[in-house]
Short mmCIF file of C-alpha atoms in Angstrom, two decimals:
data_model
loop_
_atom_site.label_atom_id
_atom_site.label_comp_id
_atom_site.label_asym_id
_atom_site.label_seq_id
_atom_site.Cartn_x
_atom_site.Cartn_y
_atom_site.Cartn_z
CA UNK A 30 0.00 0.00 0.00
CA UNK A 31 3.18 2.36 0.46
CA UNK A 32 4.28 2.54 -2.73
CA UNK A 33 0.87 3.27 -3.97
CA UNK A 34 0.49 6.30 -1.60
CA UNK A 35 4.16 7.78 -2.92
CA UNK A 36 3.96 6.83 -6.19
CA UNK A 37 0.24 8.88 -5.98
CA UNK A 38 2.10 11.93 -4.49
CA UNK A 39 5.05 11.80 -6.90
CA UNK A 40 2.61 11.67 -9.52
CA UNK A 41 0.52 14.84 -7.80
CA UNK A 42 3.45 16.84 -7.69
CA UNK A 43 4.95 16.11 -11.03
CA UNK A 44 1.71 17.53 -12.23
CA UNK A 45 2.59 20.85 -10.83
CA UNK A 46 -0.31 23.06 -11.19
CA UNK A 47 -2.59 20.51 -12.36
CA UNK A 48 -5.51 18.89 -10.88
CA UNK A 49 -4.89 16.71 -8.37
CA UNK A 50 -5.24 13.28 -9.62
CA UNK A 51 -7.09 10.07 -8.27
CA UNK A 52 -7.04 6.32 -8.95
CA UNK A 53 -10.12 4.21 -9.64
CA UNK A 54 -10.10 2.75 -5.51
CA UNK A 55 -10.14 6.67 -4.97
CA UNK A 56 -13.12 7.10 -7.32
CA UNK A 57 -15.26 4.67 -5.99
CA UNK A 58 -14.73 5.58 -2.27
CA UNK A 59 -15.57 9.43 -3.52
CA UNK A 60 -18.59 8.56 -5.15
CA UNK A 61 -19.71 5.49 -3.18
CA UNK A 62 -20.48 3.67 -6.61
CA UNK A 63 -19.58 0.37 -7.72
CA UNK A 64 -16.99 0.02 -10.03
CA UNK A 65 -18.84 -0.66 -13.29
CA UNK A 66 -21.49 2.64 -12.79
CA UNK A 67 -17.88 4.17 -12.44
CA UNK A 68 -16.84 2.84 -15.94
CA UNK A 69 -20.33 3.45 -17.33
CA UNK A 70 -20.77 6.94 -16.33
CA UNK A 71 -16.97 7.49 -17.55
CA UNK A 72 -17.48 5.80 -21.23
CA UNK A 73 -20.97 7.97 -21.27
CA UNK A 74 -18.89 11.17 -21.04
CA UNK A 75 -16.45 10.43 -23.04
CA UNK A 76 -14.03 11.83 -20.87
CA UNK A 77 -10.63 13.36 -21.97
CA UNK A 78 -8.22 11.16 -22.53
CA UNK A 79 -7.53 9.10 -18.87
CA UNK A 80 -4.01 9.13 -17.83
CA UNK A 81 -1.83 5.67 -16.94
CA UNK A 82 0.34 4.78 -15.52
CA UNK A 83 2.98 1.98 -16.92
CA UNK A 84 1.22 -0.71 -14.69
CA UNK A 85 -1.96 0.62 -16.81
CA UNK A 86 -3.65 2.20 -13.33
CA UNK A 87 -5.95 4.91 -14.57
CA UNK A 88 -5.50 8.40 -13.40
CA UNK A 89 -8.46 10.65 -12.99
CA UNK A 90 -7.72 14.48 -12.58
CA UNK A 91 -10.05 16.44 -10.26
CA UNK A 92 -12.68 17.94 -12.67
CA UNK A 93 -12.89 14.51 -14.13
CA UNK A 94 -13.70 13.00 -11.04
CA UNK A 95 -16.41 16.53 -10.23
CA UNK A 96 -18.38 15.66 -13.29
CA UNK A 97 -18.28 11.98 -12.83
CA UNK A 98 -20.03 12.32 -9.09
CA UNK A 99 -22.53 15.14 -10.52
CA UNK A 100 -23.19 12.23 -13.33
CA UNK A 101 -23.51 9.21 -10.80
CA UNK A 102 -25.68 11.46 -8.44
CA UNK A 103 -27.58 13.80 -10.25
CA UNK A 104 -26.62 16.61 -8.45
CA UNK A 105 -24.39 19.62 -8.30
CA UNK A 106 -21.16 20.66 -6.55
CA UNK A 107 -20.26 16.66 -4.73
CA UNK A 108 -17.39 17.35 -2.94
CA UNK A 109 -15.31 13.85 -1.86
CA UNK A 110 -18.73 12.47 -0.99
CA UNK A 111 -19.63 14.24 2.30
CA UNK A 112 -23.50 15.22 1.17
CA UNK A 113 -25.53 12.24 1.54
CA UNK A 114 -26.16 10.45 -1.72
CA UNK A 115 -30.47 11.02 -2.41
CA UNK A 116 -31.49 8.33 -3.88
#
């Protein structure tokens, strides 16, 4: 798990300026959705381009990852999942 979390902050800061960046275990813990709504609602955007890494992890950048949880919700403004999720 480690390596993960500093490969995930080398990553972040190689960026520089960017959006922060997330990985699909991120995503789904953000959005409390199962993995395939997650690849569903990301193939229904077609999204930029998603980053990866040479293991082939997918990187999401921040406004990605906005407009995924406004598609998987319905609503507005979801920020890292702390408004309840209406059903």
């Amino acid at each position: 798990m480690l390596g993960v979390e500093t490969k995930f902050y080398r990553r972040y800061k190689m960026e520089k300026g960017a959006a922060k960046l997330f990985k699909m275990g991120e995503l789904i813990q953000i959005t409390k959705r199962p993995r395939r709504h997650i690849m569903t609602a990301i193939d229904a955007l077609m999204l930029q381009p998603v980053k990866r890494d040479r293991d082939g992890a997918r990187w999401f950048t921040e406004a990605q990852v906005r407009q995924l949880a406004e598609r998987l919700t319905g609503t507005k403004g979801v920020k890292g999942g702390q408004e309840s999720m209406g059903g």
